[in-house]
XYZ file of C-alpha atoms in Angstrom:
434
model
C -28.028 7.504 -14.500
C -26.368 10.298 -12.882
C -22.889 9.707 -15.056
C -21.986 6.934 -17.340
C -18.374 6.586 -18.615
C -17.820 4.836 -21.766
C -14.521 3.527 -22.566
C -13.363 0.739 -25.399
C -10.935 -0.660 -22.353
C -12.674 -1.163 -19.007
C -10.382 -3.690 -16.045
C -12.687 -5.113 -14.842
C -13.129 -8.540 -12.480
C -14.147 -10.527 -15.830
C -11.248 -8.549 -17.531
C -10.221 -5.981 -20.044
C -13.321 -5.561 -21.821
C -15.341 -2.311 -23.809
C -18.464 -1.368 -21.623
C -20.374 1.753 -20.432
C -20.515 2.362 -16.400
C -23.440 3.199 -15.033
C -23.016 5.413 -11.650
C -26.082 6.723 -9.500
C -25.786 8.143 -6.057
C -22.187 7.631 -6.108
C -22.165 3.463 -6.864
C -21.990 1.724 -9.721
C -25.300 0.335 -10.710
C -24.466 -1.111 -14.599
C -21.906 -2.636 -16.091
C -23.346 -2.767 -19.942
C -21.026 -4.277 -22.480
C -20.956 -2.808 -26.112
C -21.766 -4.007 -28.635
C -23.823 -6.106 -27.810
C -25.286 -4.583 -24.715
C -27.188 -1.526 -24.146
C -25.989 2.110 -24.251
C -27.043 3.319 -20.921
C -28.123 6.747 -21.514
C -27.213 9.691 -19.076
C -26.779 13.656 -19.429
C -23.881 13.424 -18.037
C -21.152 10.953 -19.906
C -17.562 10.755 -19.694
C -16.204 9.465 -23.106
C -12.644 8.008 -22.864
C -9.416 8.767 -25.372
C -8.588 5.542 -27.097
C -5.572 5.638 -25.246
C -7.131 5.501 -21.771
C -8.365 3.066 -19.629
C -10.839 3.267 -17.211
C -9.322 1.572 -13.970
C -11.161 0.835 -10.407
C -9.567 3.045 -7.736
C -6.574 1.718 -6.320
C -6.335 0.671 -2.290
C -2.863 1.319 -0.523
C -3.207 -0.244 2.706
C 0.370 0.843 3.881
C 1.024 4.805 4.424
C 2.067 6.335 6.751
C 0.750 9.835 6.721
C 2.522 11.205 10.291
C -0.429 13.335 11.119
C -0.975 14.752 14.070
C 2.700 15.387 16.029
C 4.370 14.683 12.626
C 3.203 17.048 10.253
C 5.973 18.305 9.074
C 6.984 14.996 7.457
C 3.300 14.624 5.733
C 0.138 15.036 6.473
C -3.414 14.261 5.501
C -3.995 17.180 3.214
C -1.174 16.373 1.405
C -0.722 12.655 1.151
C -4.164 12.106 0.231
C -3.864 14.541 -2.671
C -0.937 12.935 -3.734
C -3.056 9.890 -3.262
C -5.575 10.703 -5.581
C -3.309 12.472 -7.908
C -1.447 8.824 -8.252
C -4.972 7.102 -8.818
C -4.803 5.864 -5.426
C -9.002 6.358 -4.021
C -8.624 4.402 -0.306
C -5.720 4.691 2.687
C -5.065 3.258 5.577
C -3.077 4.787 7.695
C -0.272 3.112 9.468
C -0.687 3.773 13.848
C 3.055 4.973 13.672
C 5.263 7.967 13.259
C 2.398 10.126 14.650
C 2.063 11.243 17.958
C 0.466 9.982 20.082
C 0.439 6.687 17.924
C -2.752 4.465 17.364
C -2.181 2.148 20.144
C -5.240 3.362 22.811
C -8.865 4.401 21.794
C -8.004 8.098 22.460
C -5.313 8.200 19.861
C -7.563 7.100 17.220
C -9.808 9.921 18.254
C -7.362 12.258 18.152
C -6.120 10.991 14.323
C -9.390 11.311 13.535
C -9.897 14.822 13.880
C -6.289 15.628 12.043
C -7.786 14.011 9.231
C -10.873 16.513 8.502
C -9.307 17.531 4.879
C -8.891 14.581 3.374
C -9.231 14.090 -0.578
C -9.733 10.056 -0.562
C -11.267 8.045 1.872
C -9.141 7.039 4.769
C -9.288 4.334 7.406
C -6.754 3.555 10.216
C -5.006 0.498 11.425
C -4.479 -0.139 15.374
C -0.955 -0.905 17.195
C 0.288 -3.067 18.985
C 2.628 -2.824 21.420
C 4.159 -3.690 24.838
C 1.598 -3.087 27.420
C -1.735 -2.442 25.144
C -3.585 -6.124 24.888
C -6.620 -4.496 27.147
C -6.815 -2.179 24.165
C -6.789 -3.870 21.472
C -10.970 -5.161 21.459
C -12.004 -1.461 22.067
C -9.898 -0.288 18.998
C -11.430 -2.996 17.312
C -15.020 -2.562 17.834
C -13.921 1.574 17.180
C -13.170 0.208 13.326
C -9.861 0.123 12.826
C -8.902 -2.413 10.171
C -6.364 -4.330 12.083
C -3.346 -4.190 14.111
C -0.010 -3.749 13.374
C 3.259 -4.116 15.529
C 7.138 -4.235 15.245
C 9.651 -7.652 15.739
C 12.210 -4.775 16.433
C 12.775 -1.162 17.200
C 10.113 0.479 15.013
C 12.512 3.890 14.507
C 10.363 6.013 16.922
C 10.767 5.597 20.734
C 6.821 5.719 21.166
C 6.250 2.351 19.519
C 8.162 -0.143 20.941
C 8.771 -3.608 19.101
C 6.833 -6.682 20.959
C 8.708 -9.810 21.919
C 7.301 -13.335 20.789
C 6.047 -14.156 23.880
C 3.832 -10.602 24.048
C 3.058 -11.050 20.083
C 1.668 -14.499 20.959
C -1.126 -12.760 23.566
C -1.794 -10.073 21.327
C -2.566 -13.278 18.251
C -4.806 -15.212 21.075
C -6.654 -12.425 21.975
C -7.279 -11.124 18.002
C -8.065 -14.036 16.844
C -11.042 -13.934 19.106
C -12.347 -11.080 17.080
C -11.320 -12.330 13.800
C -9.211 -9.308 13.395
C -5.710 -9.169 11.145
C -2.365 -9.119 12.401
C 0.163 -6.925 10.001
C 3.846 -7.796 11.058
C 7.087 -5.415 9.942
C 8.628 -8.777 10.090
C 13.044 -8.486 10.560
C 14.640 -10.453 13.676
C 16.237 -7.970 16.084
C 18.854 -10.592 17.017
C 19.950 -10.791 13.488
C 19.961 -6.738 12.292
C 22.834 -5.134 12.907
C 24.147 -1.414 13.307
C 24.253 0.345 9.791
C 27.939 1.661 8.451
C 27.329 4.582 6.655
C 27.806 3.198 2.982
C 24.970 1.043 1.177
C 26.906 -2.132 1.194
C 26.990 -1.772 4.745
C 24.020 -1.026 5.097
C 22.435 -3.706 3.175
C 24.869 -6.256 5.528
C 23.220 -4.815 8.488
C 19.800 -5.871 7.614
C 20.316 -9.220 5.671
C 17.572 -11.467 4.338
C 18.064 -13.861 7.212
C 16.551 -11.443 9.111
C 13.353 -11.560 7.564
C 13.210 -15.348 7.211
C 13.523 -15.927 10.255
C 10.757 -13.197 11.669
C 8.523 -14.395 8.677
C 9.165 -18.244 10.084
C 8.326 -17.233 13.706
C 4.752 -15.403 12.404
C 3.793 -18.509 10.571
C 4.937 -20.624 13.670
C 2.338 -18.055 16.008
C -0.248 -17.948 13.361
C -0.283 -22.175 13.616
C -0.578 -21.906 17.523
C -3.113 -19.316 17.480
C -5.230 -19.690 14.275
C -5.287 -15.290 13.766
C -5.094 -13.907 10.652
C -1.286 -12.365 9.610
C -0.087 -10.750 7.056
C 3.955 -10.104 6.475
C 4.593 -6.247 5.226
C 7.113 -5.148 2.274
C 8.523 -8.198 2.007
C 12.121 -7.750 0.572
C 13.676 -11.077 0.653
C 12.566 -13.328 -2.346
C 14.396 -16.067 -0.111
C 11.239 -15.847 2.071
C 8.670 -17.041 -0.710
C 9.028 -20.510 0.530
C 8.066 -19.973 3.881
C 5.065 -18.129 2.888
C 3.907 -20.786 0.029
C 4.224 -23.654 2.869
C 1.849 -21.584 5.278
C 0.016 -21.582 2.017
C -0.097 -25.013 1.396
C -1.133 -25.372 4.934
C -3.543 -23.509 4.889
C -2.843 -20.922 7.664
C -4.181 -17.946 7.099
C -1.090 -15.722 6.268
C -0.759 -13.421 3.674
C 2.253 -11.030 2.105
C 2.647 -7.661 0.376
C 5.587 -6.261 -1.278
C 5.988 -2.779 -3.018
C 6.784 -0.465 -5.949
C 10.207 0.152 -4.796
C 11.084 -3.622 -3.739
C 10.029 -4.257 -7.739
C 11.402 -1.333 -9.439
C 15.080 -0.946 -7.843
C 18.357 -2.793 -7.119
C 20.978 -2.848 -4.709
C 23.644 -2.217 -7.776
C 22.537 0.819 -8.740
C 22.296 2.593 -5.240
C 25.215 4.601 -4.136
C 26.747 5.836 -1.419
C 24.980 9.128 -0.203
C 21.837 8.625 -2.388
C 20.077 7.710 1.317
C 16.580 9.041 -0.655
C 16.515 4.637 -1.351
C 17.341 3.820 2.198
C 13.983 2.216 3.711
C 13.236 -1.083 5.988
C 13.919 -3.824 5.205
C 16.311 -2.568 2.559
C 16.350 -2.569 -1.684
C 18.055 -5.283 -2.734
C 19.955 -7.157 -5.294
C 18.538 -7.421 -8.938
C 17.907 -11.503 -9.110
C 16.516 -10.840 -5.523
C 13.889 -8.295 -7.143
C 12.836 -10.579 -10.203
C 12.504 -13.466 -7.540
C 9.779 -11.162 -5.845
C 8.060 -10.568 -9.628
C 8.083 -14.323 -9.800
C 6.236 -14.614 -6.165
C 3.839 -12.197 -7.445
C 3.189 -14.480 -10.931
C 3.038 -17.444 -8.643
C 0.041 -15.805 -6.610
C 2.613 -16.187 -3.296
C 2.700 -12.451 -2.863
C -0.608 -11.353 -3.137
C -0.557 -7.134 -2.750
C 1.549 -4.344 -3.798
C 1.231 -1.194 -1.809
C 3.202 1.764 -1.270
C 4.700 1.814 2.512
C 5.229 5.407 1.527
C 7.014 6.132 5.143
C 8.276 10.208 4.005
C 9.993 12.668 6.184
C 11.691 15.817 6.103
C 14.545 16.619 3.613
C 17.149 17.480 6.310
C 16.245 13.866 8.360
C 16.647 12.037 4.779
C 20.370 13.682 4.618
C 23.268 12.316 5.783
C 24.439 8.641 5.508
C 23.422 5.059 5.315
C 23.445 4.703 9.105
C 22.069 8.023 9.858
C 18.873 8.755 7.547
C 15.336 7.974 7.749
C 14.760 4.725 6.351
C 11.438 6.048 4.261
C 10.657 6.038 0.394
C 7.983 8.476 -0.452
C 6.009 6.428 -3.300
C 2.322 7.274 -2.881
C 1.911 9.565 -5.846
C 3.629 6.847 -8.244
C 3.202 3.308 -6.952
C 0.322 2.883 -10.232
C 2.711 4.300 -13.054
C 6.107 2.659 -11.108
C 4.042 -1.074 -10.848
C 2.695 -0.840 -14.165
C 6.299 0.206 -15.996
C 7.797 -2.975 -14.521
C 4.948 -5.137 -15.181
C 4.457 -4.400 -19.024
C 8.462 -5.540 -19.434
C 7.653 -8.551 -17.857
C 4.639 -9.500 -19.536
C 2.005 -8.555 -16.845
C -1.018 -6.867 -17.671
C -3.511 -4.277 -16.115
C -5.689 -7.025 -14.844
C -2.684 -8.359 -12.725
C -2.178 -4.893 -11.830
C -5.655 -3.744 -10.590
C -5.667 -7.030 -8.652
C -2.378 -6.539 -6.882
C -3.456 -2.673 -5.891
C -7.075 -2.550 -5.823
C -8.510 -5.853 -5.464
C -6.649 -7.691 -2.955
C -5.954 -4.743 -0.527
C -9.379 -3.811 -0.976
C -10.974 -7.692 -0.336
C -7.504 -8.045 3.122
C -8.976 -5.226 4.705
C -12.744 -6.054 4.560
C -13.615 -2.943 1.988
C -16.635 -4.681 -0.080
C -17.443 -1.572 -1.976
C -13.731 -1.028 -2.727
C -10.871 -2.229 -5.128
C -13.353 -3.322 -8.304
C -16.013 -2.212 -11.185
C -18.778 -3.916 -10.894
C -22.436 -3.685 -9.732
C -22.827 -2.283 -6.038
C -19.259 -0.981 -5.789
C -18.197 2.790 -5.300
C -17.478 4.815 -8.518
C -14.115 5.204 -6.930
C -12.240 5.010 -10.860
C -9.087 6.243 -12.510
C -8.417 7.013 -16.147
C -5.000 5.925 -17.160
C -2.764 6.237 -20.025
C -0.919 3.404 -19.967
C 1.345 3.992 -22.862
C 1.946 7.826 -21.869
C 5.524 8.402 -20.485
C 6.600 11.235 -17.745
C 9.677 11.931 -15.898
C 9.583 12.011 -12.569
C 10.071 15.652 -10.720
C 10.292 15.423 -7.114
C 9.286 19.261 -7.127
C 5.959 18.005 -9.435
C 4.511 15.924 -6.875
C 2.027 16.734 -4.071
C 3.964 14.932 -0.586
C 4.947 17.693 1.606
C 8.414 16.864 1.564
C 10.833 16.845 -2.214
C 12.272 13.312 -1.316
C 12.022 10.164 -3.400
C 14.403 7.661 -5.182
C 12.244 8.076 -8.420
C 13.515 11.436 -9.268
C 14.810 11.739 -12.847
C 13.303 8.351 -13.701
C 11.132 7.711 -16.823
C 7.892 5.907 -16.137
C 5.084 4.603 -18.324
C 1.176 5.434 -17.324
C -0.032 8.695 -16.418
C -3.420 9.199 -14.288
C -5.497 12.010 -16.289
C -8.823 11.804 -14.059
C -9.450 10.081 -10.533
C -13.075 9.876 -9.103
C -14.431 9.044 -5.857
C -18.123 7.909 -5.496
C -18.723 9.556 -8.970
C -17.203 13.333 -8.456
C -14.013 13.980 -9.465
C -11.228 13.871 -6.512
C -10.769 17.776 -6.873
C -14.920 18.554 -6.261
C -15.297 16.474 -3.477
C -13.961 15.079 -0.109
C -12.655 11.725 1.467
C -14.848 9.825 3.941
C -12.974 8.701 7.571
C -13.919 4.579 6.743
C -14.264 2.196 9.944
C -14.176 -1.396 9.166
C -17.494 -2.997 8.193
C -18.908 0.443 7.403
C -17.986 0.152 3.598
């Protein structure tokens, strides 16, 4: 073996259990239980602290990293070393917020090269918008993971929402290719212009306007037979939709995130715009609601939408600031603090973060430890506390709601194929690759 790590608590798909890893060539090749399996013997072995757990690298298939034309909000030097600093091994990268956005083959070319310093692996979803079906198979069969699009004005000029009608073509013509669908799913007849307070704000974007965009996707993905998936799903009153598509059988999916389970509306006040974000934070039954979809298996993913930007564009007001929360570095300890008060364990954990994202986007070397898999793993403290400092953390940018805020879990080491995150570089994935 090139490197074993032996801890007394390994998550793995059969559960918490005591085991040495075996890791040659950057995979994992054995999975020995002790005691009663073999010690696999190796110069090189990493021996865990009885307070750490070895973890499979996490997957966050919703960042937005802004690079090229955005830079200055993130970028991929920086996000993906707050990535791995948060235990996070795999990105995708949302086609948005950069320029030119990920909606022709050229643009994907063009991300591409912005992404040569990368510190985890990083693969790239497609957009859709008005104009683009003829591009859509190319940027498939170029491996991007999927294609996203917008119900209503996205926030940047140079992706425009789709209408029905044109999200309907885009659904025939995917489904073709077996490729996913990922919907920011709020009615544009039903949002509203923002006042600049966060009651207002919240009134502007109620849940109605997510039930009925998440009604309309399940109504398309009936007609068309794609694949969907609803993003950061904020209205618990939406759970029912999704379990009937369910219970039908259509092949939609959901995701929430860290900031959707850790927040509420009550404690957000006027001029702390660092929580505004789309479709908003809301109330506190609304958020245990969403904890409940999760125990129910209705809400299968968490991942980070971590949508930064610069600290002067998150000033201002309600109705003014970039509606963002800049999460990647903490979605792991943020997840796990609210889990472990609600009886949740790390198994329900890695399977929300590395798991299911992993197994959505097609990554079958991704998102578990066991035999054949990358050596992409994170050793955790789960009963370590920190306080967040926004200053402390790698994003380009100083901006996030979880300043000052105490959270349980620290990542000590992260490892990608084998090598530690800091002696090594990120791979540019394309879908069936890995």
């Amino acid at each position: 073996m090139d490197l074993v790590f032996r801890a007394r608590r390994v998550i793995t798909p059969q559960g918490e259990i005591a085991c040495d890893v075996g890791v040659v060539d950057g995979r994992i090749v054995a999975v020995e239980p002790f005691p009663a399996g073999r010690r696999i013997d190796s110069p090189n072995v990493v021996h865990l602290a009885d307070d750490e757990v070895l973890l499979p690298g996490l997957v966050d298939t919703h960042v937005h990293v802004n690079d090229p034309g955005r830079s200055e909000w993130e970028g991929f030097e920086t996000a993906t070393r707050a990535a791995a600093a948060g235990g996070v091994t795999t990105i995708i990268d949302m086609p948005l917020n950069s320029i030119p956005p990920t909606v022709e083959l050229a643009a994907l070319e063009i991300k591409r090269k912005a992404a040569a310093n990368v510190s985890v692996d990083v693969g790239f979803w497609g957009g859709i918008v008005p104009g683009n079906l003829a591009d859509l198979k190319p940027l498939h069969e170029a491996g991007v993971f999927g294609f996203k699009c917008f119900l209503l004005h996205s926030g940047v000029d140079e992706f425009p929402a789709v209408t029905t009608a044109e999200l309907e073509a885009a659904l025939r013509e995917l489904a073709t290719l077996d490729a996913l669908t990922i919907v920011h799913a709020e009615d544009a007849h039903t949002v509203r212009d923002s006042e600049p307070d966060y009651a207002g704000f919240l009134a502007s974007r109620p849940r109605e306007a997510e039930n009925r965009a998440i009604s309309d996707v399940v109504e398309l993905t009936r007609k068309t037979g794609a694949r969907t998936h609803i993003l950061h799903l904020s209205s618990s009153d939406a759970l029912h939709i999704i379990e009937g598509a369910h219970r039908d059988r259509l092949p939609v999916t959901a995701e929430t995130c860290p900031h959707y389970l850790t927040f509420t509306a009550e404690e957000i006040h006027d001029g702390q715009t660092e929580f505004k974000c789309c479709p908003p934070i809301r109330e506190a039954e609304n958020r245990e609601a969403l904890w409940q979809g999760l125990r129910d298996g209705v809400i299968e993913l968490v991942v980070s939408d971590h949508s930064p930007s610069t600290v002067e564009l998150k000033a201002g007001d309600f109705a003014t600031a970039w509606g963002g929360i800049a999460s990647l570095q903490l979605g792991l300890p943020a997840v796990w603090t609210g889990a472990r008060e609600r009886g949740f364990h790390l198994t329900d954990v890695v399977r929300w973060m590395a798991t299911h994202p992993a197994r959505q986007v097609g990554l079958e070397t991704k998102g578990a430890i066991e035999v054949g898999k990358d050596a992409d793993l994170v050793v955790f403290a789960p009963d370590e506390t920190f306080v967040v400092d926004k200053n402390k953390l790698h994003h380009r940018n100083p901006v996030t709601p979880y300043h000052g805020r105490s959270l349980h879990g620290v990542v000590r080491q992260t490892w990608l194929r084998g090598k530690e995150t800091s002696q090594t570089q990120g791979k540019l994935l394309r879908r069936g690759e890995a």
